[in-house]
Amino acid sequence: MTAMNALLAAIHQTLSSDPAVAALVGAEGIRDRLLPRPQLPCILFGTTSDASVMQAIADLKARGLKIYLYPFMMMDIPPGNGLPDPYGGEEQAAYPWRGRITCFPVSDDGTAAVADQIAAFTDGAEGYRRMVLHYSALATAAGGVDGFIIGSELRGLTQLRDEENVFPFVQALVDLAAEVRAVMGPEPKLTYGADWSEYFGYHPQHGSGDVFFHLDPLWASPDIDAVGIDNYVPLADWRDEDLGAVNPDGFRVPDDVAAMQGQISAGEGFDWYYASEEARLSRTRSPITDGLANKPWVFRYKDLHGWWSNRHYDRSGGAEHVAPTGWLPGMKPIWFTELGCPAIDKGANQPNVFVDPKSAESAVPYFSGGGRNDSMQRRFLEAHHLWWQGEDAPAGMVDPGHVFVWTWDARPQPAFPNNVDLWADGDNWQTGHWLSGRLGSTTLGDTIAAILREHGFDDFDVSQVSGDLNGYVQGEVTSARALLEPLLEVFQVDVAEEAGRLTFRSRLKASLAPKLVSVVADNEDEPLWSESRGHDSDFAAEAVLTAYNPVLDYEQSSSRSRRAAGPSRRTLSYDLPAVLPEDLSLEAAETLLRAQRLGRRTISFAMSPAEITLEPGDAVRLDLPEAANPDGVFIVERVEEASARRVEARHHAPLAPVNRGRPVLRRNGGGNGPEGFAPVLHFLDLPRLYSGEAASFARIAGFCRPWRRMAVSSSITTEGYRTRTTIERPARVGVLTSALTGGVTGMFDEVNAIELDLYFGGLSSAAELAVLNGENRLAVKAENGVWEIIGFVDAEEVAPNRWRLTRLLRALAGTEDAMGAGAAVGAPVVVLDEAVVPLGLLPEERGRSLNWIVESLGPAGGRSGPHVFAGGLRAETPLAPVHLRAQRLGSGDIEITWKRRSRLEGDSWDGSDIPLDEPDERYRVELLEGTAVKRTAEVAEPLFVYPASDELADFGEPQASLSLRVRQLGRAVPLGIPAETIVIVED
């Protein structure tokens, strides 16, 4: 088998035949069968059965819809396939684009071998020709369709030449179109969906300057009704740096629909191109020209009109051919057999790419942060539809009735994309090209416009508003202002009146090039400018945004951001009647907190009355010569007209999109919502950290995404649960990313570090004194099941949601036993704050195993458990003694001493002695040899005399050192935490 045939075997799907279909194509009927792939999961869609195709056609016809059948070839090539790679790799790329199918090796292009390999691909019982004819016959047997696409994006095949510069696969498509026409008759429209980089010609990249309009025989074929193009041309060149500068293409926001329209027949691929990746990074643009024939449209993939309205002449050997191709100007309309953009940050920069971790093609657009952005997709499609249906579009060229948007998925929402157990590609939906699940939503700008129109406003501009918004709830009749103010505040949208027109602008997402102010008024007894800064305690340390979550059956859920260090305990709380997915809600909460912290800085200055260009909403930067200037950019908030124009401005910094990872969606295949409630729960039996009832240190930490309040209930059986407490706030929980071993105690560890991933929130550094006083505490579950309490001074976010903690206080509150056991990678970590709540145990319930369930508080419900947990004992467990010593007396006996510790008020310096936190002072002393206990004694004071006679009986001779285990005995917990060590016997 040739390498090409091996490739065909990898992608081939064996097709079934209905007897009626078999009669049409002259093939024998064969039974449906599945390809055997027991060693691999089901990754791709698979081939739909013939019966399903015919039923779908019948159903669509009954609905009065037009039908276009588009057989689509998927490359089911997993990693580790071992197949020969025509491009020189060790094996073929995983799940590649069909446009990579080519000859083997690729160096055979331009030789006689190409024709043979093309024939092997198209002909035979398992060839491409039979597949296409099969589906054309199937459509005919089902009653016919309105259109049929004979293939798409097979660029690696259509551009292959033989030794005479003939393109065998193009000729095969011409022949195939004629055969399909013979099967389907004259009524259905036929075309081929060429890639946007393929439709207009082939330009070999070997420096010859050759140009071949290689698809013209197909486009000119009488059996082809339209020029099909899969249109994914870029409409933007936006970078984050444009937020603080002027975008060279006139974009005011990343998803500026007017600017995108201006790029459909301009910009990259029309006026200019990037000669290299380095040129793209530096924005060094090279003009597209044609020095040979002054026909730059030949090289412009965006210049559809130039290509469509001219005769085509191939070029070789540095000259145009005398005879034109078979294409005549305007001879057929153009269809967009695909038109799409991913719903991702900066999707218009590179609309053809997509995120799919399993595929070698997976990529994010140029300069994209990778975050979801539905508005980008919507504005891209709006730009195309407005342009091609507008007055500026060339008449008769692009048929607006045949613009097919990629893609709508027939799988039911919300089962797709939420149920990834059924459909493995569900996670790709988040930033993919899908319109299903998005068209019912809106955008922030469209929502503002709808509110204004409903309240009688006509003259407004929302074109500079950027952002997603799934929906907005108006609960009662109210004013436009009352509806708009929460939206404008949460999403940081400024509004100004300009010549009687309301203009809205996204403050953090708009291109705001600052105006340089180099001259200010020099008023007597006043500084040139002044700056004020609010105190940290005046600003919130946490922001909470509550909204309706679409994946929770639209029940309310809250997102929290808490990243600021400082003394403030204030919280910004917003209850927004909007429909927001979790990632968008979290982004808004983080933005609110960030904007408030940045807004601490304000400046004021005065300008001449003649300086009238500066208005509220403008960005400014002071650039006074021979004077100190405030750092940063400021947004003008107020201008007071007087003898001098007094300006007040607030600190501003644009917000570049950040992809913090997708939230875990609730897998609610449309009615099994409670099954998707899977919170992260940690039951903690903590030591006594401060004063309070011992039972109150049995606690629970809970987190789920999206966040929902939770009720915690218990029972001694599996029924009759009684609510004990509620979890009102998400706990900051995570896991270790590196193992945690032993360290020093009683002082700051300046050597070791903790590395962990947090599922939610962040950490902040604190002063040493604050840490000594109880700030920055977390619990790490050790290998022995005990939670080690650790304090930390410095916190650094080394990657999104990954933290490195240094200058540690280890084994706090007597958790040396946990530190000694160590914690492995993946061990749970809980930040100890107000979100970790007491379980509500009664004193008599300490140590009793109970069944616990945790339920979601909300319409969608959901339950986790039962979980078996017994708590409240660690806070009653006597701490390990310290400072063990052994001294040989004159009699030969050994005096062993230690210091006891207290769980209650043990840190006070005022008392004359350490408080005794047990009714009686008792200790158990064990002398060890290896792991064997040689002698046990119980004493009523922190001293034990080991008689010399017992020493000889136990060891046979006097010992220079002793292995000891000493623990305090308690009432509630009989055996305290042991202090186990080897001590030198001092003389």
mmCIF file with all atom_site columns, N, CA and C in Angstrom, residues 478-527:
data_model
loop_
_atom_site.group_PDB
_atom_site.id
_atom_site.type_symbol
_atom_site.label_atom_id
_atom_site.label_alt_id
_atom_site.label_comp_id
_atom_site.label_asym_id
_atom_site.label_entity_id
_atom_site.label_seq_id
_atom_site.pdbx_PDB_ins_code
_atom_site.Cartn_x
_atom_site.Cartn_y
_atom_site.Cartn_z
_atom_site.occupancy
_atom_site.B_iso_or_equiv
_atom_site.pdbx_formal_charge
_atom_site.auth_seq_id
_atom_site.auth_comp_id
_atom_site.auth_asym_id
_atom_site.auth_atom_id
_atom_site.pdbx_PDB_model_num
ATOM 1   N N  . THR A 1 478 ? -39.902 51.274 35.285 1.00 0.00 ? 478 THR A N  1
ATOM 2   C CA . THR A 1 478 ? -38.981 52.227 35.898 1.00 0.00 ? 478 THR A CA 1
ATOM 3   C C  . THR A 1 478 ? -38.338 53.062 34.803 1.00 0.00 ? 478 THR A C  1
ATOM 4   N N  . SER A 1 479 ? -37.463 53.951 35.198 1.00 0.00 ? 479 SER A N  1
ATOM 5   C CA . SER A 1 479 ? -36.840 54.867 34.246 1.00 0.00 ? 479 SER A CA 1
ATOM 6   C C  . SER A 1 479 ? -35.653 54.212 33.557 1.00 0.00 ? 479 SER A C  1
ATOM 7   N N  . ALA A 1 480 ? -35.263 54.800 32.425 1.00 0.00 ? 480 ALA A N  1
ATOM 8   C CA . ALA A 1 480 ? -34.070 54.325 31.728 1.00 0.00 ? 480 ALA A CA 1
ATOM 9   C C  . ALA A 1 480 ? -32.847 54.483 32.613 1.00 0.00 ? 480 ALA A C  1
ATOM 10  N N  . ARG A 1 481 ? -32.803 55.555 33.365 1.00 0.00 ? 481 ARG A N  1
ATOM 11  C CA . ARG A 1 481 ? -31.640 55.795 34.224 1.00 0.00 ? 481 ARG A CA 1
ATOM 12  C C  . ARG A 1 481 ? -31.498 54.706 35.274 1.00 0.00 ? 481 ARG A C  1
ATOM 13  N N  . ALA A 1 482 ? -32.642 54.323 35.879 1.00 0.00 ? 482 ALA A N  1
ATOM 14  C CA . ALA A 1 482 ? -32.587 53.292 36.913 1.00 0.00 ? 482 ALA A CA 1
ATOM 15  C C  . ALA A 1 482 ? -32.125 51.955 36.344 1.00 0.00 ? 482 ALA A C  1
ATOM 16  N N  . LEU A 1 483 ? -32.459 51.680 35.100 1.00 0.00 ? 483 LEU A N  1
ATOM 17  C CA . LEU A 1 483 ? -32.024 50.435 34.473 1.00 0.00 ? 483 LEU A CA 1
ATOM 18  C C  . LEU A 1 483 ? -30.570 50.485 34.040 1.00 0.00 ? 483 LEU A C  1
ATOM 19  N N  . LEU A 1 484 ? -30.144 51.653 33.581 1.00 0.00 ? 484 LEU A N  1
ATOM 20  C CA . LEU A 1 484 ? -28.805 51.763 33.012 1.00 0.00 ? 484 LEU A CA 1
ATOM 21  C C  . LEU A 1 484 ? -27.715 51.909 34.061 1.00 0.00 ? 484 LEU A C  1
ATOM 22  N N  . GLU A 1 485 ? -27.989 52.614 35.145 1.00 0.00 ? 485 GLU A N  1
ATOM 23  C CA . GLU A 1 485 ? -26.920 52.924 36.100 1.00 0.00 ? 485 GLU A CA 1
ATOM 24  C C  . GLU A 1 485 ? -26.214 51.680 36.631 1.00 0.00 ? 485 GLU A C  1
ATOM 25  N N  . PRO A 1 486 ? -26.939 50.611 37.024 1.00 0.00 ? 486 PRO A N  1
ATOM 26  C CA . PRO A 1 486 ? -26.199 49.417 37.481 1.00 0.00 ? 486 PRO A CA 1
ATOM 27  C C  . PRO A 1 486 ? -25.312 48.818 36.391 1.00 0.00 ? 486 PRO A C  1
ATOM 28  N N  . LEU A 1 487 ? -25.803 48.795 35.155 1.00 0.00 ? 487 LEU A N  1
ATOM 29  C CA . LEU A 1 487 ? -24.999 48.257 34.055 1.00 0.00 ? 487 LEU A CA 1
ATOM 30  C C  . LEU A 1 487 ? -23.748 49.086 33.821 1.00 0.00 ? 487 LEU A C  1
ATOM 31  N N  . LEU A 1 488 ? -23.923 50.403 33.805 1.00 0.00 ? 488 LEU A N  1
ATOM 32  C CA . LEU A 1 488 ? -22.786 51.275 33.522 1.00 0.00 ? 488 LEU A CA 1
ATOM 33  C C  . LEU A 1 488 ? -21.735 51.177 34.615 1.00 0.00 ? 488 LEU A C  1
ATOM 34  N N  . GLU A 1 489 ? -22.182 51.032 35.865 1.00 0.00 ? 489 GLU A N  1
ATOM 35  C CA . GLU A 1 489 ? -21.223 50.959 36.967 1.00 0.00 ? 489 GLU A CA 1
ATOM 36  C C  . GLU A 1 489 ? -20.489 49.623 36.973 1.00 0.00 ? 489 GLU A C  1
ATOM 37  N N  . VAL A 1 490 ? -21.226 48.533 36.831 1.00 0.00 ? 490 VAL A N  1
ATOM 38  C CA . VAL A 1 490 ? -20.595 47.215 36.900 1.00 0.00 ? 490 VAL A CA 1
ATOM 39  C C  . VAL A 1 490 ? -19.640 46.998 35.732 1.00 0.00 ? 490 VAL A C  1
ATOM 40  N N  . PHE A 1 491 ? -20.028 47.443 34.548 1.00 0.00 ? 491 PHE A N  1
ATOM 41  C CA . PHE A 1 491 ? -19.204 47.188 33.365 1.00 0.00 ? 491 PHE A CA 1
ATOM 42  C C  . PHE A 1 491 ? -18.341 48.381 32.973 1.00 0.00 ? 491 PHE A C  1
ATOM 43  N N  . GLN A 1 492 ? -18.274 49.383 33.845 1.00 0.00 ? 492 GLN A N  1
ATOM 44  C CA . GLN A 1 492 ? -17.350 50.506 33.664 1.00 0.00 ? 492 GLN A CA 1
ATOM 45  C C  . GLN A 1 492 ? -17.569 51.198 32.313 1.00 0.00 ? 492 GLN A C  1
ATOM 46  N N  . VAL A 1 493 ? -18.798 51.633 32.086 1.00 0.00 ? 493 VAL A N  1
ATOM 47  C CA . VAL A 1 493 ? -19.157 52.335 30.857 1.00 0.00 ? 493 VAL A CA 1
ATOM 48  C C  . VAL A 1 493 ? -19.396 53.799 31.188 1.00 0.00 ? 493 VAL A C  1
ATOM 49  N N  . ASP A 1 494 ? -18.730 54.686 30.469 1.00 0.00 ? 494 ASP A N  1
ATOM 50  C CA . ASP A 1 494 ? -18.920 56.128 30.627 1.00 0.00 ? 494 ASP A CA 1
ATOM 51  C C  . ASP A 1 494 ? -19.969 56.614 29.638 1.00 0.00 ? 494 ASP A C  1
ATOM 52  N N  . VAL A 1 495 ? -20.705 57.645 30.023 1.00 0.00 ? 495 VAL A N  1
ATOM 53  C CA . VAL A 1 495 ? -21.684 58.258 29.135 1.00 0.00 ? 495 VAL A CA 1
ATOM 54  C C  . VAL A 1 495 ? -21.488 59.764 29.166 1.00 0.00 ? 495 VAL A C  1
ATOM 55  N N  . ALA A 1 496 ? -21.556 60.364 28.003 1.00 0.00 ? 496 ALA A N  1
ATOM 56  C CA . ALA A 1 496 ? -21.409 61.815 27.886 1.00 0.00 ? 496 ALA A CA 1
ATOM 57  C C  . ALA A 1 496 ? -22.386 62.314 26.838 1.00 0.00 ? 496 ALA A C  1
ATOM 58  N N  . GLU A 1 497 ? -22.773 63.566 26.976 1.00 0.00 ? 497 GLU A N  1
ATOM 59  C CA . GLU A 1 497 ? -23.653 64.190 25.992 1.00 0.00 ? 497 GLU A CA 1
ATOM 60  C C  . GLU A 1 497 ? -22.813 65.056 25.073 1.00 0.00 ? 497 GLU A C  1
ATOM 61  N N  . GLU A 1 498 ? -22.879 64.768 23.797 1.00 0.00 ? 498 GLU A N  1
ATOM 62  C CA . GLU A 1 498 ? -22.119 65.510 22.800 1.00 0.00 ? 498 GLU A CA 1
ATOM 63  C C  . GLU A 1 498 ? -23.083 66.034 21.746 1.00 0.00 ? 498 GLU A C  1
ATOM 64  N N  . ALA A 1 499 ? -23.269 67.355 21.737 1.00 0.00 ? 499 ALA A N  1
ATOM 65  C CA . ALA A 1 499 ? -24.179 68.002 20.775 1.00 0.00 ? 499 ALA A CA 1
ATOM 66  C C  . ALA A 1 499 ? -25.564 67.380 20.835 1.00 0.00 ? 499 ALA A C  1
ATOM 67  N N  . GLY A 1 500 ? -26.044 67.150 22.058 1.00 0.00 ? 500 GLY A N  1
ATOM 68  C CA . GLY A 1 500 ? -27.374 66.601 22.232 1.00 0.00 ? 500 GLY A CA 1
ATOM 69  C C  . GLY A 1 500 ? -27.476 65.099 22.053 1.00 0.00 ? 500 GLY A C  1
ATOM 70  N N  . ARG A 1 501 ? -26.373 64.450 21.826 1.00 0.00 ? 501 ARG A N  1
ATOM 71  C CA . ARG A 1 501 ? -26.373 63.007 21.602 1.00 0.00 ? 501 ARG A CA 1
ATOM 72  C C  . ARG A 1 501 ? -25.689 62.298 22.759 1.00 0.00 ? 501 ARG A C  1
ATOM 73  N N  . LEU A 1 502 ? -26.313 61.228 23.256 1.00 0.00 ? 502 LEU A N  1
ATOM 74  C CA . LEU A 1 502 ? -25.711 60.432 24.322 1.00 0.00 ? 502 LEU A CA 1
ATOM 75  C C  . LEU A 1 502 ? -24.705 59.460 23.712 1.00 0.00 ? 502 LEU A C  1
ATOM 76  N N  . THR A 1 503 ? -23.477 59.549 24.182 1.00 0.00 ? 503 THR A N  1
ATOM 77  C CA . THR A 1 503 ? -22.415 58.672 23.684 1.00 0.00 ? 503 THR A CA 1
ATOM 78  C C  . THR A 1 503 ? -21.913 57.805 24.829 1.00 0.00 ? 503 THR A C  1
ATOM 79  N N  . PHE A 1 504 ? -21.908 56.499 24.616 1.00 0.00 ? 504 PHE A N  1
ATOM 80  C CA . PHE A 1 504 ? -21.475 55.536 25.622 1.00 0.00 ? 504 PHE A CA 1
ATOM 81  C C  . PHE A 1 504 ? -20.149 54.931 25.180 1.00 0.00 ? 504 PHE A C  1
ATOM 82  N N  . ARG A 1 505 ? -19.276 54.665 26.175 1.00 0.00 ? 505 ARG A N  1
ATOM 83  C CA . ARG A 1 505 ? -17.955 54.131 25.860 1.00 0.00 ? 505 ARG A CA 1
ATOM 84  C C  . ARG A 1 505 ? -17.471 53.238 26.994 1.00 0.00 ? 505 ARG A C  1
ATOM 85  N N  . SER A 1 506 ? -16.965 52.072 26.636 1.00 0.00 ? 506 SER A N  1
ATOM 86  C CA . SER A 1 506 ? -16.368 51.166 27.624 1.00 0.00 ? 506 SER A CA 1
ATOM 87  C C  . SER A 1 506 ? -15.024 51.726 28.057 1.00 0.00 ? 506 SER A C  1
ATOM 88  N N  . ARG A 1 507 ? -14.942 52.144 29.296 1.00 0.00 ? 507 ARG A N  1
ATOM 89  C CA . ARG A 1 507 ? -13.750 52.848 29.764 1.00 0.00 ? 507 ARG A CA 1
ATOM 90  C C  . ARG A 1 507 ? -12.499 51.984 29.698 1.00 0.00 ? 507 ARG A C  1
ATOM 91  N N  . LEU A 1 508 ? -12.623 50.719 30.057 1.00 0.00 ? 508 LEU A N  1
ATOM 92  C CA . LEU A 1 508 ? -11.441 49.867 30.166 1.00 0.00 ? 508 LEU A CA 1
ATOM 93  C C  . LEU A 1 508 ? -11.141 49.085 28.896 1.00 0.00 ? 508 LEU A C  1
ATOM 94  N N  . LYS A 1 509 ? -12.040 49.118 27.921 1.00 0.00 ? 509 LYS A N  1
ATOM 95  C CA . LYS A 1 509 ? -11.847 48.330 26.708 1.00 0.00 ? 509 LYS A CA 1
ATOM 96  C C  . LYS A 1 509 ? -11.729 49.184 25.456 1.00 0.00 ? 509 LYS A C  1
ATOM 97  N N  . ALA A 1 510 ? -11.784 50.499 25.607 1.00 0.00 ? 510 ALA A N  1
ATOM 98  C CA . ALA A 1 510 ? -11.732 51.384 24.447 1.00 0.00 ? 510 ALA A CA 1
ATOM 99  C C  . ALA A 1 510 ? -10.314 51.868 24.207 1.00 0.00 ? 510 ALA A C  1
ATOM 100 N N  . SER A 1 511 ? -10.051 52.221 22.971 1.00 0.00 ? 511 SER A N  1
ATOM 101 C CA . SER A 1 511 ? -8.758  52.793 22.601 1.00 0.00 ? 511 SER A CA 1
ATOM 102 C C  . SER A 1 511 ? -8.727  54.243 23.058 1.00 0.00 ? 511 SER A C  1
ATOM 103 N N  . LEU A 1 512 ? -8.004  54.499 24.120 1.00 0.00 ? 512 LEU A N  1
ATOM 104 C CA . LEU A 1 512 ? -7.943  55.840 24.703 1.00 0.00 ? 512 LEU A CA 1
ATOM 105 C C  . LEU A 1 512 ? -6.502  56.325 24.674 1.00 0.00 ? 512 LEU A C  1
ATOM 106 N N  . ALA A 1 513 ? -6.136  56.966 23.611 1.00 0.00 ? 513 ALA A N  1
ATOM 107 C CA . ALA A 1 513 ? -4.805  57.569 23.532 1.00 0.00 ? 513 ALA A CA 1
ATOM 108 C C  . ALA A 1 513 ? -4.823  58.847 24.359 1.00 0.00 ? 513 ALA A C  1
ATOM 109 N N  . PRO A 1 514 ? -3.970  58.968 25.371 1.00 0.00 ? 514 PRO A N  1
ATOM 110 C CA . PRO A 1 514 ? -4.037  60.147 26.244 1.00 0.00 ? 514 PRO A CA 1
ATOM 111 C C  . PRO A 1 514 ? -3.598  61.416 25.526 1.00 0.00 ? 514 PRO A C  1
ATOM 112 N N  . LYS A 1 515 ? -4.292  62.488 25.847 1.00 0.00 ? 515 LYS A N  1
ATOM 113 C CA . LYS A 1 515 ? -3.872  63.804 25.371 1.00 0.00 ? 515 LYS A CA 1
ATOM 114 C C  . LYS A 1 515 ? -2.775  64.318 26.295 1.00 0.00 ? 515 LYS A C  1
ATOM 115 N N  . LEU A 1 516 ? -1.682  64.760 25.725 1.00 0.00 ? 516 LEU A N  1
ATOM 116 C CA . LEU A 1 516 ? -0.577  65.276 26.523 1.00 0.00 ? 516 LEU A CA 1
ATOM 117 C C  . LEU A 1 516 ? -0.859  66.729 26.879 1.00 0.00 ? 516 LEU A C  1
ATOM 118 N N  . VAL A 1 517 ? -0.836  67.013 28.161 1.00 0.00 ? 517 VAL A N  1
ATOM 119 C CA . VAL A 1 517 ? -1.046  68.379 28.648 1.00 0.00 ? 517 VAL A CA 1
ATOM 120 C C  . VAL A 1 517 ? 0.314   68.924 29.067 1.00 0.00 ? 517 VAL A C  1
ATOM 121 N N  . SER A 1 518 ? 0.821   69.856 28.292 1.00 0.00 ? 518 SER A N  1
ATOM 122 C CA . SER A 1 518 ? 2.154   70.407 28.564 1.00 0.00 ? 518 SER A CA 1
ATOM 123 C C  . SER A 1 518 ? 2.104   71.819 29.124 1.00 0.00 ? 518 SER A C  1
ATOM 124 N N  . VAL A 1 519 ? 0.913   72.423 29.142 1.00 0.00 ? 519 VAL A N  1
ATOM 125 C CA . VAL A 1 519 ? 0.759   73.785 29.665 1.00 0.00 ? 519 VAL A CA 1
ATOM 126 C C  . VAL A 1 519 ? -0.441  73.800 30.592 1.00 0.00 ? 519 VAL A C  1
ATOM 127 N N  . VAL A 1 520 ? -0.226  74.269 31.823 1.00 0.00 ? 520 VAL A N  1
ATOM 128 C CA . VAL A 1 520 ? -1.316  74.452 32.774 1.00 0.00 ? 520 VAL A CA 1
ATOM 129 C C  . VAL A 1 520 ? -1.247  75.871 33.314 1.00 0.00 ? 520 VAL A C  1
ATOM 130 N N  . ALA A 1 521 ? -2.341  76.279 33.928 1.00 0.00 ? 521 ALA A N  1
ATOM 131 C CA . ALA A 1 521 ? -2.385  77.626 34.500 1.00 0.00 ? 521 ALA A CA 1
ATOM 132 C C  . ALA A 1 521 ? -1.525  77.683 35.750 1.00 0.00 ? 521 ALA A C  1
ATOM 133 N N  . ASP A 1 522 ? -0.753  78.748 35.873 1.00 0.00 ? 522 ASP A N  1
ATOM 134 C CA . ASP A 1 522 ? 0.124   78.942 37.035 1.00 0.00 ? 522 ASP A CA 1
ATOM 135 C C  . ASP A 1 522 ? -0.522  79.988 37.924 1.00 0.00 ? 522 ASP A C  1
ATOM 136 N N  . ASN A 1 523 ? -1.447  79.531 38.783 1.00 0.00 ? 523 ASN A N  1
ATOM 137 C CA . ASN A 1 523 ? -2.164  80.453 39.658 1.00 0.00 ? 523 ASN A CA 1
ATOM 138 C C  . ASN A 1 523 ? -1.346  80.744 40.904 1.00 0.00 ? 523 ASN A C  1
ATOM 139 N N  . GLU A 1 524 ? -1.462  81.933 41.373 1.00 0.00 ? 524 GLU A N  1
ATOM 140 C CA . GLU A 1 524 ? -0.699  82.364 42.540 1.00 0.00 ? 524 GLU A CA 1
ATOM 141 C C  . GLU A 1 524 ? -1.111  81.553 43.759 1.00 0.00 ? 524 GLU A C  1
ATOM 142 N N  . ASP A 1 525 ? -0.115  81.177 44.537 1.00 0.00 ? 525 ASP A N  1
ATOM 143 C CA . ASP A 1 525 ? -0.307  80.422 45.775 1.00 0.00 ? 525 ASP A CA 1
ATOM 144 C C  . ASP A 1 525 ? -0.937  79.040 45.542 1.00 0.00 ? 525 ASP A C  1
ATOM 145 N N  . GLU A 1 526 ? -0.855  78.541 44.349 1.00 0.00 ? 526 GLU A N  1
ATOM 146 C CA . GLU A 1 526 ? -1.377  77.206 44.057 1.00 0.00 ? 526 GLU A CA 1
ATOM 147 C C  . GLU A 1 526 ? -0.317  76.400 43.310 1.00 0.00 ? 526 GLU A C  1
ATOM 148 N N  . PRO A 1 527 ? -0.242  75.100 43.563 1.00 0.00 ? 527 PRO A N  1
ATOM 149 C CA . PRO A 1 527 ? 0.701   74.280 42.792 1.00 0.00 ? 527 PRO A CA 1
ATOM 150 C C  . PRO A 1 527 ? 0.211   74.128 41.355 1.00 0.00 ? 527 PRO A C  1
#
